[in-house]
Coordinates of C-alpha atoms in Angstrom, one line a residue:
M156 CA 21.1 10.4 -33.0
K157 CA 23.1 7.4 -34.2
T158 CA 21.5 4.0 -33.3
P159 CA 23.9 2.0 -31.1
H160 CA 24.5 -1.5 -32.4
I161 CA 25.1 -3.3 -29.1
P162 CA 26.6 -6.7 -29.0
L163 CA 15.6 -13.4 -30.2
D164 CA 14.7 -12.7 -27.0
A165 CA 17.5 -13.3 -24.5
P166 CA 16.3 -15.1 -21.3
Y167 CA 15.2 -12.6 -18.7
S168 CA 15.7 -13.6 -15.1
D169 CA 13.9 -12.4 -12.0
S170 CA 17.1 -10.6 -10.9
Q171 CA 17.3 -8.7 -14.2
R172 CA 13.7 -7.5 -13.7
A173 CA 14.6 -6.4 -10.2
W174 CA 17.8 -4.8 -11.4
L175 CA 16.1 -2.6 -13.9
S176 CA 13.1 -2.0 -11.7
G177 CA 15.5 -1.0 -9.0
F178 CA 17.1 1.5 -11.3
F179 CA 13.8 3.2 -12.0
A180 CA 11.6 2.3 -9.0
G181 CA 13.9 1.0 -6.3
M182 CA 14.2 4.5 -4.8
H183 CA 10.5 4.7 -4.9
T184 CA 10.1 8.1 -6.5
Q185 CA 7.0 9.9 -5.6
M186 CA 5.4 12.4 -7.9
I187 CA 4.5 15.8 -6.4
Q188 CA 2.5 18.0 -8.9
S189 CA 3.6 21.5 -9.5
A190 CA 1.2 24.4 -9.2
G191 CA -1.5 24.3 -11.8
S192 CA -0.5 20.9 -13.1
K193 CA -3.0 18.2 -14.1
S194 CA -4.2 15.4 -11.8
Q195 CA -2.8 11.9 -12.4
A196 CA -6.2 11.0 -13.9
D197 CA -5.6 13.6 -16.6
A198 CA -1.9 12.8 -17.1
R199 CA -0.5 12.2 -20.5
I200 CA -1.2 8.6 -21.6
I201 CA 1.6 6.6 -23.2
H202 CA 1.1 3.1 -24.6
I203 CA 3.8 0.6 -24.1
L204 CA 3.3 -2.4 -26.4
Y205 CA 5.4 -5.6 -26.2
G206 CA 6.1 -8.4 -28.6
T207 CA 7.6 -11.4 -26.9
Q208 CA 8.1 -15.1 -27.3
T209 CA 9.3 -15.9 -23.8
G210 CA 8.2 -13.0 -21.6
N211 CA 11.4 -10.8 -21.8
S212 CA 9.9 -7.8 -23.6
E213 CA 6.9 -7.9 -21.2
A214 CA 9.2 -7.5 -18.2
L215 CA 11.0 -4.6 -19.8
A216 CA 7.7 -3.0 -20.7
N217 CA 6.7 -3.0 -17.0
D218 CA 10.1 -1.4 -16.2
A219 CA 9.4 1.3 -18.7
A220 CA 6.0 1.8 -17.1
A221 CA 7.5 2.3 -13.7
S222 CA 9.8 5.0 -15.1
A223 CA 6.9 6.6 -16.9
K224 CA 4.8 6.8 -13.7
A225 CA 7.8 8.4 -11.9
H226 CA 7.7 11.1 -14.6
G227 CA 4.0 11.9 -14.1
L228 CA 2.8 9.9 -17.1
K229 CA 0.0 7.4 -17.3
P230 CA 1.4 4.3 -18.9
I231 CA -0.8 1.6 -20.4
V232 CA 1.1 -1.7 -20.9
K233 CA -0.4 -4.2 -23.3
S234 CA 0.6 -7.3 -25.3
M235 CA 0.5 -6.6 -29.0
D236 CA -2.2 -9.3 -29.4
E237 CA -4.5 -7.3 -27.1
V238 CA -4.6 -4.3 -29.4
E239 CA -6.9 -3.8 -32.4
L240 CA -5.9 -1.7 -35.4
D241 CA -8.5 1.0 -34.7
A242 CA -7.2 1.5 -31.2
F243 CA -3.6 1.5 -32.3
G244 CA -4.3 4.2 -34.9
K245 CA -5.5 6.5 -32.1
M246 CA -2.4 6.2 -29.9
E247 CA -0.4 9.5 -29.6
Y248 CA 2.6 8.4 -27.5
L249 CA 3.9 4.9 -28.1
L250 CA 6.8 2.7 -27.0
I251 CA 7.4 -0.6 -28.8
I252 CA 9.5 -3.3 -27.1
T253 CA 9.9 -6.4 -29.2
S254 CA 12.1 -9.4 -29.5
T255 CA 12.8 -11.2 -32.8
Y256 CA 11.8 -14.8 -33.1
G257 CA 13.7 -17.3 -35.3
E258 CA 15.2 -15.9 -38.4
G259 CA 13.8 -12.4 -38.4
E260 CA 10.2 -13.3 -37.6
M261 CA 7.7 -11.5 -35.4
P262 CA 7.0 -13.1 -32.0
D263 CA 3.8 -15.0 -31.8
N264 CA 1.9 -12.4 -29.9
A265 CA 2.9 -9.6 -32.3
Q266 CA 2.0 -11.3 -35.6
I267 CA -1.7 -10.3 -35.8
L268 CA -1.1 -6.6 -35.1
W269 CA 1.9 -6.6 -37.4
E270 CA -0.1 -8.0 -40.3
A271 CA -2.7 -5.3 -39.7
I272 CA -0.3 -2.5 -39.5
S273 CA 1.5 -3.8 -42.6
S274 CA -1.6 -3.8 -44.7
D275 CA -2.9 -1.1 -47.1
A276 CA -5.7 -0.5 -44.5
A277 CA -3.2 0.8 -41.9
P278 CA -4.1 4.3 -40.8
S279 CA -2.0 7.5 -41.0
L280 CA 0.0 7.9 -37.8
Q281 CA 1.1 11.6 -38.3
H282 CA -0.2 12.4 -34.8
M283 CA 2.0 9.7 -33.1
K284 CA 5.3 10.1 -31.4
Y285 CA 7.2 6.8 -30.8
S286 CA 10.4 4.9 -30.1
V287 CA 11.4 1.2 -30.4
L288 CA 13.5 -1.1 -28.2
A289 CA 14.6 -4.2 -30.1
L290 CA 15.8 -7.4 -28.5
G291 CA 17.8 -9.9 -30.5
D292 CA 20.9 -12.0 -30.9
T293 CA 23.8 -11.1 -33.2
S294 CA 24.4 -14.8 -34.0
Y295 CA 21.3 -14.7 -36.2
D296 CA 21.5 -13.0 -39.6
Q297 CA 18.3 -11.1 -39.1
F298 CA 19.5 -9.4 -35.9
C299 CA 16.6 -7.5 -34.2
Q300 CA 14.7 -7.6 -37.5
A301 CA 11.2 -7.4 -35.8
G302 CA 12.2 -4.2 -34.1
I303 CA 13.7 -2.8 -37.2
E304 CA 10.5 -3.5 -39.2
W305 CA 8.3 -1.9 -36.6
D306 CA 10.5 1.2 -36.5
Q307 CA 10.5 1.5 -40.3
R308 CA 6.8 0.9 -40.7
L309 CA 5.7 3.5 -38.1
A310 CA 7.9 6.0 -39.8
E311 CA 6.4 5.1 -43.2
L312 CA 2.9 5.8 -41.8
G313 CA 3.9 9.3 -40.7
A314 CA 4.8 8.8 -37.0
E315 CA 7.5 10.9 -35.5
R316 CA 10.5 9.0 -34.0
I317 CA 11.4 11.0 -30.9
Y318 CA 14.3 8.7 -29.9
D319 CA 16.3 6.4 -32.1
R320 CA 15.8 2.7 -31.8
I321 CA 18.3 0.7 -29.7
D322 CA 19.1 -2.8 -30.8
C323 CA 20.1 -5.1 -27.9
D324 CA 22.1 -8.3 -28.1
V325 CA 21.7 -11.1 -25.5
D326 CA 23.4 -8.9 -22.8
F327 CA 20.7 -6.3 -22.9
E328 CA 20.5 -4.8 -19.4
E329 CA 22.6 -1.7 -20.0
P330 CA 21.3 -0.8 -23.4
A331 CA 17.7 -1.3 -22.2
E332 CA 18.4 0.9 -19.2
L333 CA 19.8 3.6 -21.5
W334 CA 16.8 3.5 -23.8
I335 CA 14.3 3.7 -20.9
S336 CA 16.2 6.4 -19.1
E337 CA 16.4 8.5 -22.3
V338 CA 13.1 7.9 -24.0
I339 CA 10.8 8.5 -21.0
P340 CA 11.8 12.1 -20.5
H341 CA 11.2 12.7 -24.2
M342 CA 7.7 11.2 -23.7
A343 CA 7.2 13.4 -20.7
E344 CA 8.3 16.6 -22.5
G345 CA 5.8 19.3 -21.8
A346 CA 4.2 17.6 -18.9
S347 CA 4.2 20.0 -15.9
T348 CA 5.3 17.5 -13.2
T349 CA 8.1 17.3 -10.7
I350 CA 10.0 14.3 -9.5
I351 CA 10.7 14.2 -5.8
V352 CA 12.6 11.3 -4.3
D353 CA 11.0 9.6 -1.3
S354 CA 14.2 8.9 0.7
D355 CA 12.2 6.9 3.3
A356 CA 11.1 4.3 0.8
A357 CA 12.7 0.8 0.9
M358 CA 15.0 -0.3 -1.8
V359 CA 14.0 -3.3 -3.9
E360 CA 16.1 -6.2 -2.9
A361 CA 17.4 -8.3 -5.9
P362 CA 17.3 -12.0 -5.7
K363 CA 20.5 -13.7 -4.4
Y364 CA 21.0 -15.7 -7.6
S365 CA 20.6 -14.5 -11.2
R366 CA 22.1 -14.5 -14.6
K367 CA 24.9 -12.3 -13.3
N368 CA 25.2 -14.5 -10.3
P369 CA 24.0 -18.0 -11.2
F370 CA 23.3 -20.7 -8.6
P371 CA 26.0 -23.4 -8.3
A372 CA 23.6 -26.3 -8.5
K373 CA 24.6 -30.0 -8.3
L374 CA 23.6 -32.7 -10.7
L375 CA 21.6 -35.5 -9.0
V376 CA 20.6 -37.7 -12.0
N377 CA 22.0 -38.2 -15.5
R378 CA 20.0 -41.0 -17.2
L379 CA 19.9 -42.1 -20.8
L380 CA 16.3 -42.1 -22.1
T381 CA 16.8 -43.4 -25.6
A382 CA 17.9 -47.0 -26.2
P383 CA 21.6 -47.5 -26.8
E384 CA 21.0 -48.5 -30.4
S385 CA 18.9 -45.3 -31.1
S386 CA 20.1 -42.8 -33.7
K387 CA 19.7 -40.2 -31.0
E388 CA 21.0 -39.7 -27.5
T389 CA 18.4 -38.1 -25.2
R390 CA 19.0 -37.8 -21.5
H391 CA 17.0 -37.0 -18.4
Y392 CA 18.7 -34.7 -15.8
E393 CA 17.7 -33.9 -12.3
I394 CA 19.4 -30.8 -10.8
S395 CA 19.2 -29.9 -7.1
I396 CA 18.2 -26.3 -6.2
A397 CA 17.9 -27.1 -2.5
G398 CA 19.0 -24.1 -0.4
S399 CA 18.8 -21.6 -3.3
D400 CA 15.5 -20.0 -2.5
L401 CA 14.9 -20.2 -6.2
S402 CA 11.5 -21.3 -7.5
Y403 CA 9.9 -22.1 -10.8
E404 CA 6.6 -22.9 -12.5
A405 CA 5.7 -25.5 -15.1
G406 CA 6.4 -23.9 -18.4
D407 CA 9.5 -22.0 -17.3
A408 CA 13.0 -22.6 -18.6
L409 CA 16.3 -23.4 -16.8
C410 CA 19.3 -21.5 -18.2
V411 CA 22.6 -23.3 -17.8
F412 CA 26.1 -21.8 -18.2
P413 CA 28.3 -24.5 -19.8
T414 CA 32.1 -24.7 -20.1
N415 CA 33.7 -25.6 -23.4
C416 CA 35.0 -29.1 -24.3
P417 CA 38.6 -29.3 -23.1
E418 CA 39.6 -31.2 -26.3
L419 CA 38.1 -28.5 -28.5
V420 CA 40.1 -25.9 -26.5
K421 CA 43.3 -27.8 -27.0
D422 CA 42.6 -28.2 -30.7
I423 CA 42.0 -24.5 -31.2
L424 CA 45.1 -23.6 -29.3
R425 CA 47.1 -25.9 -31.6
A426 CA 45.4 -24.3 -34.6
I427 CA 46.4 -20.8 -33.6
N428 CA 49.9 -21.9 -32.5
C429 CA 49.4 -20.9 -28.9
T430 CA 50.3 -22.8 -25.7
G431 CA 47.3 -21.6 -23.6
E432 CA 49.5 -19.9 -21.1
E433 CA 49.4 -16.6 -22.9
E434 CA 47.7 -14.0 -20.7
V435 CA 44.7 -12.3 -22.3
P436 CA 42.3 -9.6 -20.9
V437 CA 38.8 -10.8 -19.8
D438 CA 36.5 -8.3 -18.2
G439 CA 39.4 -6.1 -17.2
E440 CA 41.5 -8.9 -15.7
L441 CA 44.3 -11.0 -17.2
M442 CA 44.0 -14.7 -17.3
P443 CA 45.5 -17.6 -19.2
L444 CA 44.2 -18.1 -22.7
N445 CA 43.4 -21.7 -21.9
E446 CA 41.0 -20.7 -19.1
A447 CA 39.5 -17.9 -21.1
L448 CA 38.6 -20.2 -24.0
R449 CA 37.3 -22.9 -21.7
V450 CA 35.0 -20.7 -19.5
H451 CA 34.4 -17.3 -21.1
F452 CA 34.2 -17.4 -24.9
E453 CA 32.0 -19.0 -27.6
I454 CA 34.5 -21.1 -29.5
K455 CA 32.0 -23.4 -31.2
L456 CA 30.0 -21.0 -33.4
P457 CA 32.2 -18.6 -35.2
S458 CA 31.3 -14.9 -34.9
K459 CA 30.7 -12.8 -38.1
E460 CA 33.8 -10.8 -37.2
L461 CA 35.9 -14.0 -36.9
I462 CA 34.6 -15.3 -40.3
D463 CA 35.5 -12.0 -42.0
E464 CA 39.0 -11.9 -40.4
I465 CA 39.8 -15.5 -41.4
A466 CA 38.6 -14.8 -44.9
R467 CA 40.7 -11.7 -45.1
R468 CA 43.9 -13.2 -43.7
S469 CA 43.6 -16.5 -45.5
G470 CA 42.6 -15.2 -48.9
D471 CA 40.3 -18.2 -49.2
Q472 CA 38.7 -17.5 -52.6
E473 CA 35.4 -19.4 -52.0
L474 CA 34.8 -17.8 -48.6
N475 CA 35.7 -14.3 -49.8
T476 CA 33.4 -14.6 -52.8
L477 CA 30.5 -15.7 -50.6
L478 CA 31.1 -12.7 -48.3
E479 CA 31.4 -10.3 -51.2
E480 CA 28.2 -11.5 -52.8
N481 CA 26.4 -11.2 -49.5
D482 CA 24.3 -14.2 -50.4
K483 CA 23.1 -15.2 -46.9
E484 CA 21.7 -18.6 -48.1
K485 CA 24.9 -19.6 -49.9
L486 CA 27.0 -18.5 -46.9
A487 CA 24.7 -20.5 -44.5
N488 CA 25.1 -23.6 -46.7
Y489 CA 28.9 -23.2 -46.7
L490 CA 29.0 -22.8 -42.9
W491 CA 26.6 -25.7 -42.3
G492 CA 28.4 -28.3 -40.2
R493 CA 31.5 -26.1 -39.9
D494 CA 32.6 -24.5 -36.6
T495 CA 35.4 -22.2 -35.5
L496 CA 38.0 -25.0 -35.5
D497 CA 37.0 -26.1 -39.0
L498 CA 37.6 -22.6 -40.4
L499 CA 41.0 -22.4 -38.7
L500 CA 42.1 -25.8 -39.9
Q501 CA 41.2 -25.0 -43.5
S502 CA 43.4 -21.9 -43.3
P503 CA 46.5 -23.3 -41.4
D504 CA 48.8 -20.5 -42.6
I505 CA 47.1 -17.6 -41.1
D506 CA 49.0 -15.9 -38.2
I507 CA 46.8 -14.6 -35.4
S508 CA 47.9 -13.7 -31.9
A509 CA 46.0 -14.8 -28.7
A510 CA 44.8 -11.2 -28.1
E511 CA 43.6 -10.8 -31.7
F512 CA 41.8 -14.1 -31.6
I513 CA 40.0 -13.3 -28.3
A514 CA 38.9 -10.0 -29.6
L515 CA 37.0 -11.7 -32.4
L516 CA 35.0 -14.1 -30.1
K517 CA 31.7 -13.5 -28.5
P518 CA 31.1 -14.2 -24.8
L519 CA 30.0 -17.8 -24.0
Q520 CA 26.2 -17.6 -23.4
H521 CA 23.9 -19.8 -21.3
R522 CA 21.6 -22.3 -23.0
A523 CA 17.9 -22.4 -22.1
Y524 CA 16.0 -25.7 -21.6
S525 CA 12.3 -26.2 -21.1
I526 CA 11.8 -27.6 -17.6
S527 CA 10.3 -31.1 -17.5
S528 CA 9.1 -31.1 -13.9
S529 CA 6.6 -29.4 -11.7
S530 CA 7.9 -27.6 -8.6
K531 CA 4.7 -28.7 -6.8
K532 CA 5.9 -32.2 -7.1
H533 CA 9.7 -31.6 -7.0
P534 CA 10.2 -28.4 -4.9
D535 CA 14.0 -28.9 -4.4
A536 CA 14.9 -30.2 -7.9
V537 CA 14.4 -29.2 -11.5
H538 CA 14.3 -31.8 -14.3
L539 CA 15.5 -31.4 -17.9
T540 CA 15.1 -33.5 -21.0
V541 CA 18.0 -32.8 -23.4
A542 CA 19.1 -34.3 -26.7
S543 CA 22.9 -34.6 -26.8
V544 CA 24.2 -33.0 -30.0
R545 CA 26.9 -35.1 -31.6
Y546 CA 27.7 -35.4 -35.3
Q547 CA 30.5 -36.1 -37.8
S548 CA 31.4 -33.3 -40.2
H549 CA 34.6 -32.3 -42.1
D550 CA 36.4 -35.4 -40.9
R551 CA 36.0 -34.8 -37.2
E552 CA 33.5 -35.2 -34.4
H553 CA 31.4 -32.2 -33.4
K554 CA 29.6 -31.7 -30.1
G555 CA 26.9 -29.4 -28.8
V556 CA 28.4 -27.1 -26.2
C557 CA 25.9 -27.4 -23.4
S558 CA 24.2 -30.7 -24.2
T559 CA 27.5 -32.6 -24.0
F560 CA 28.7 -30.4 -21.1
L561 CA 25.8 -31.9 -19.1
A562 CA 26.3 -35.4 -20.6
D563 CA 30.1 -35.8 -20.5
L564 CA 31.7 -33.2 -18.2
V565 CA 29.4 -32.8 -15.2
D566 CA 29.7 -35.1 -12.2
E567 CA 28.6 -34.9 -8.6
T568 CA 31.4 -32.4 -7.8
T569 CA 30.8 -30.1 -10.7
D570 CA 28.8 -26.8 -10.3
V571 CA 26.0 -26.5 -12.8
R572 CA 25.7 -22.7 -12.9
C573 CA 22.1 -21.9 -13.6
F574 CA 19.1 -19.6 -13.2
F575 CA 15.4 -19.6 -14.2
T576 CA 13.6 -17.8 -17.0
P577 CA 9.9 -17.4 -16.4
N578 CA 7.4 -17.8 -19.2
K579 CA 4.1 -16.3 -17.9
V580 CA 2.2 -17.3 -21.0
F581 CA 3.2 -20.9 -21.4
R582 CA 1.2 -22.1 -18.3
V583 CA -1.2 -24.8 -17.3
P584 CA -4.8 -23.3 -17.4
E585 CA -5.8 -21.7 -14.1
D586 CA -9.2 -23.4 -14.6
N587 CA -8.5 -27.0 -13.6
S588 CA -11.7 -28.1 -15.5
L589 CA -10.6 -27.0 -18.9
P590 CA -9.1 -29.5 -21.5
M591 CA -5.5 -29.4 -22.5
I592 CA -4.1 -30.5 -25.9
M593 CA -0.3 -30.8 -26.0
V594 CA 1.8 -31.4 -29.1
G595 CA 5.4 -32.2 -28.2
P596 CA 7.4 -34.6 -30.3
G597 CA 11.0 -35.6 -29.3
T598 CA 12.3 -33.4 -26.5
G599 CA 9.3 -31.2 -27.0
V600 CA 7.5 -33.4 -24.5
A601 CA 9.6 -31.9 -21.7
P602 CA 7.2 -29.1 -20.6
F603 CA 4.2 -31.4 -21.0
R604 CA 5.6 -33.9 -18.5
A605 CA 5.8 -30.9 -16.2
F606 CA 2.2 -29.9 -17.1
L607 CA 0.9 -33.4 -16.4
Q608 CA 2.7 -33.5 -13.0
E609 CA 1.2 -30.1 -12.2
R610 CA -2.4 -31.3 -13.1
E611 CA -1.8 -34.4 -11.0
V612 CA -0.8 -32.4 -7.9
R613 CA -3.7 -30.0 -8.4
Q614 CA -6.1 -32.9 -8.8
A615 CA -7.4 -31.1 -11.9
T616 CA -10.5 -32.6 -13.5
G617 CA -9.8 -31.3 -17.0
K618 CA -9.0 -33.7 -19.8
N619 CA -5.4 -34.0 -21.0
W620 CA -4.4 -35.1 -24.5
L621 CA -0.7 -35.5 -25.7
F622 CA 0.5 -35.9 -29.2
F623 CA 4.0 -37.4 -29.1
G624 CA 6.4 -39.0 -31.6
D625 CA 9.9 -39.5 -32.7
R626 CA 11.8 -41.7 -35.2
N627 CA 11.3 -45.3 -33.8
A628 CA 9.1 -46.5 -31.0
A629 CA 11.5 -49.2 -29.9
T630 CA 14.4 -46.8 -29.3
D631 CA 13.0 -43.3 -29.0
F632 CA 9.8 -43.6 -26.9
I633 CA 11.1 -41.5 -24.0
Y634 CA 9.3 -41.6 -20.7
R635 CA 7.2 -44.5 -22.1
E636 CA 6.6 -46.1 -18.7
E637 CA 5.6 -42.7 -17.1
L638 CA 3.3 -41.8 -19.9
E639 CA 1.6 -45.2 -20.1
A640 CA 1.1 -45.1 -16.3
M641 CA -0.4 -41.6 -16.6
Q642 CA -2.8 -43.0 -19.2
A643 CA -3.7 -46.0 -17.1
S644 CA -4.5 -43.8 -14.1
G645 CA -6.7 -41.5 -16.2
L646 CA -4.5 -38.5 -15.8
L647 CA -3.6 -38.6 -19.5
T648 CA -6.9 -38.9 -21.2
R649 CA -5.5 -39.5 -24.7
L650 CA -2.0 -40.4 -25.9
D651 CA -1.6 -40.3 -29.7
L652 CA 1.8 -41.5 -31.1
A653 CA 3.6 -40.8 -34.3
F654 CA 6.9 -42.7 -34.9
S655 CA 7.9 -41.6 -38.4
R656 CA 10.2 -44.4 -39.3
D657 CA 8.2 -47.4 -38.1
Q658 CA 6.5 -47.7 -41.4
Q659 CA 7.2 -47.1 -45.1
E660 CA 5.2 -43.9 -45.2
K661 CA 6.4 -41.4 -42.6
I662 CA 3.8 -40.3 -40.0
Y663 CA 4.1 -37.2 -37.9
V664 CA 2.2 -35.6 -35.1
Q665 CA 0.3 -33.3 -37.5
D666 CA -1.0 -36.4 -39.3
R667 CA -2.4 -37.7 -36.0
M668 CA -4.1 -34.3 -35.4
R669 CA -5.8 -34.6 -38.8
E670 CA -6.9 -38.2 -38.1
H671 CA -8.6 -37.2 -34.9
G672 CA -9.8 -33.8 -36.1
V673 CA -13.4 -34.3 -35.0
E674 CA -12.5 -34.7 -31.3
L675 CA -9.7 -32.2 -31.4
F676 CA -12.1 -29.5 -32.6
A677 CA -14.6 -30.6 -30.0
W678 CA -12.0 -30.1 -27.2
L679 CA -11.3 -26.6 -28.5
E680 CA -15.0 -25.8 -28.6
Q681 CA -15.1 -26.9 -24.9
G682 CA -12.6 -24.2 -24.0
G683 CA -9.5 -26.3 -24.5
Y684 CA -6.0 -25.0 -24.6
F685 CA -3.6 -25.9 -27.4
F686 CA 0.1 -26.1 -26.6
V687 CA 3.1 -26.8 -28.9
C688 CA 6.7 -27.3 -28.0
G689 CA 9.7 -28.3 -30.1
D690 CA 11.2 -27.5 -33.5
A691 CA 10.2 -24.1 -34.8
Y692 CA 11.3 -24.4 -38.4
R693 CA 9.3 -27.5 -39.6
M694 CA 7.2 -29.2 -36.9
A695 CA 5.6 -26.0 -35.4
K696 CA 4.7 -24.7 -38.9
D697 CA 3.3 -28.1 -40.0
V698 CA 1.3 -28.3 -36.7
D699 CA 0.0 -24.8 -37.2
K700 CA -1.2 -25.7 -40.8
A701 CA -2.9 -28.8 -39.5
L702 CA -4.6 -26.9 -36.8
H703 CA -6.0 -24.4 -39.3
D704 CA -7.1 -27.3 -41.6
V705 CA -8.9 -29.2 -38.8
I706 CA -10.7 -26.1 -37.6
A707 CA -11.8 -25.2 -41.2
E708 CA -13.0 -28.7 -41.9
Q709 CA -14.6 -29.6 -38.6
G710 CA -16.0 -26.1 -38.0
K711 CA -17.2 -25.9 -41.6
M712 CA -15.4 -22.6 -42.0
T713 CA -13.8 -20.7 -44.8
E714 CA -10.0 -20.3 -44.8
Q715 CA -10.4 -16.8 -43.4
Q716 CA -12.8 -17.9 -40.7
A717 CA -10.4 -20.5 -39.6
I718 CA -7.6 -17.9 -39.4
D719 CA -9.9 -15.7 -37.3
Y720 CA -10.7 -18.6 -35.0
V721 CA -7.0 -19.4 -34.5
N722 CA -6.2 -15.7 -34.0
Q723 CA -8.8 -15.6 -31.2
L724 CA -7.3 -18.6 -29.6
K725 CA -4.0 -16.7 -29.6
K726 CA -5.5 -13.6 -28.1
D727 CA -7.2 -15.7 -25.4
K728 CA -3.8 -17.3 -24.7
R729 CA -5.3 -20.7 -25.5
Y730 CA -2.9 -21.3 -28.4
V731 CA 0.6 -21.0 -27.1
R732 CA 4.0 -22.2 -28.4
D733 CA 7.4 -22.8 -26.8
V734 CA 9.4 -23.4 -30.0
Y735 CA 13.1 -23.1 -30.8

């Protein structure tokens, strides 16, 4: 069977879970055993393992389990970090559901098991039957790479692929539904059970608002957090969800559907020699090109298809050479700072119609932001902490799509179409007495503001330690008054700051961690939780290295012992990251 290539773990809303669950379990199928069939206790066991960064794959794993139960199977759903290699090697029927994190990396909870299964010590899996569902985003070069690698490695170890992998883009509901509906009967093949529909069972009611039907919220507050003379522009937003029946937890994300900058739309129309009045098809309906570009399509980041077509039509030697060489690093360097308009402007002679141009664009997607408030303190509003993206490149100003939508285009009359994405792992400890260590430089402080509000409302007795930093204290110390007030009240036990450009030698949060390694390790030994939020590509990796170093030094451990210690923190959900 050919693997469909259907256009990192797209945000997964409550309604999506209900939608898929409704497909498989909404009719509440009831299993009636046929004569001579086994009891449920003796039913065929299938393991459903998920790798996830934000909780999306976990939700799909539970939906697959609901379908498996309806087919007389006995599903066991586990996070990949809950499975040891020996137990993995004994599994006979296996479903893998995994997202891809960053540029082709395994999600945090999958890394340990992946390293084990990739090693020379991995067992033969000739007795195993399996299939893989991969979640990803085609805007990344390593689309669905984690799922691809799992699929290939299981086959290398002798496992039998009983249904081809499906690779899902950010709109993953239909391909995920297809995979589950097709793979479960394969897993149940040979099981002597019969499905009977219980027509008296109640249907699952989907939430009123979802990704497919976002809530039209109103913006209450738009406040500049950084000083006017700062090299950054970071803003605090408060968005009303009153009357929506929506709820959220500290650690969740709010997903916002932006509209594109009107000036960018005009410039693109001019570049392709269109008026904007041309009618183009969008979701089966005709609408003016101007509206389609403003509301429905991604016009900032060029799709791979658009890049290829511009190269072909323009004959641009440099771009064509880069594409022919397939050197992803060189191509990435070439595209750095360029957007769709830049590519069009450098090839002004290409002739492309409105319909052709639209066909080469991807749908405009929502953007997810870590929530910076606790619903226990703000039940009718959600707070965001967002850095506005603005930069000069190729002789023109560039703007981030959603960050400047919120900063520049939204007023009290504008609908902010939004929905929530839960993150069940990134949560304040249930035990209010346990210590919390939070590392969140820049806008990475957002969820920790929410965590501290949550601890305050809970009247938690556990100690709270925040590592925060940015470029300059005088201009970039966001939420300074709030944090200092929390420190003065005793809610924030420790506040360690790292402003990199306030001295000749740059100082970062990982440097502060090493400076206070004795106490940091002591807090971990007391059962402390370690949270990280912010930049995935440098900060999070540097913080991870510092954490290993502190544990090795203060715990008098070897490098491998420190790795084992950190891995145990991950398995216990005491080392959790929200990085991007």
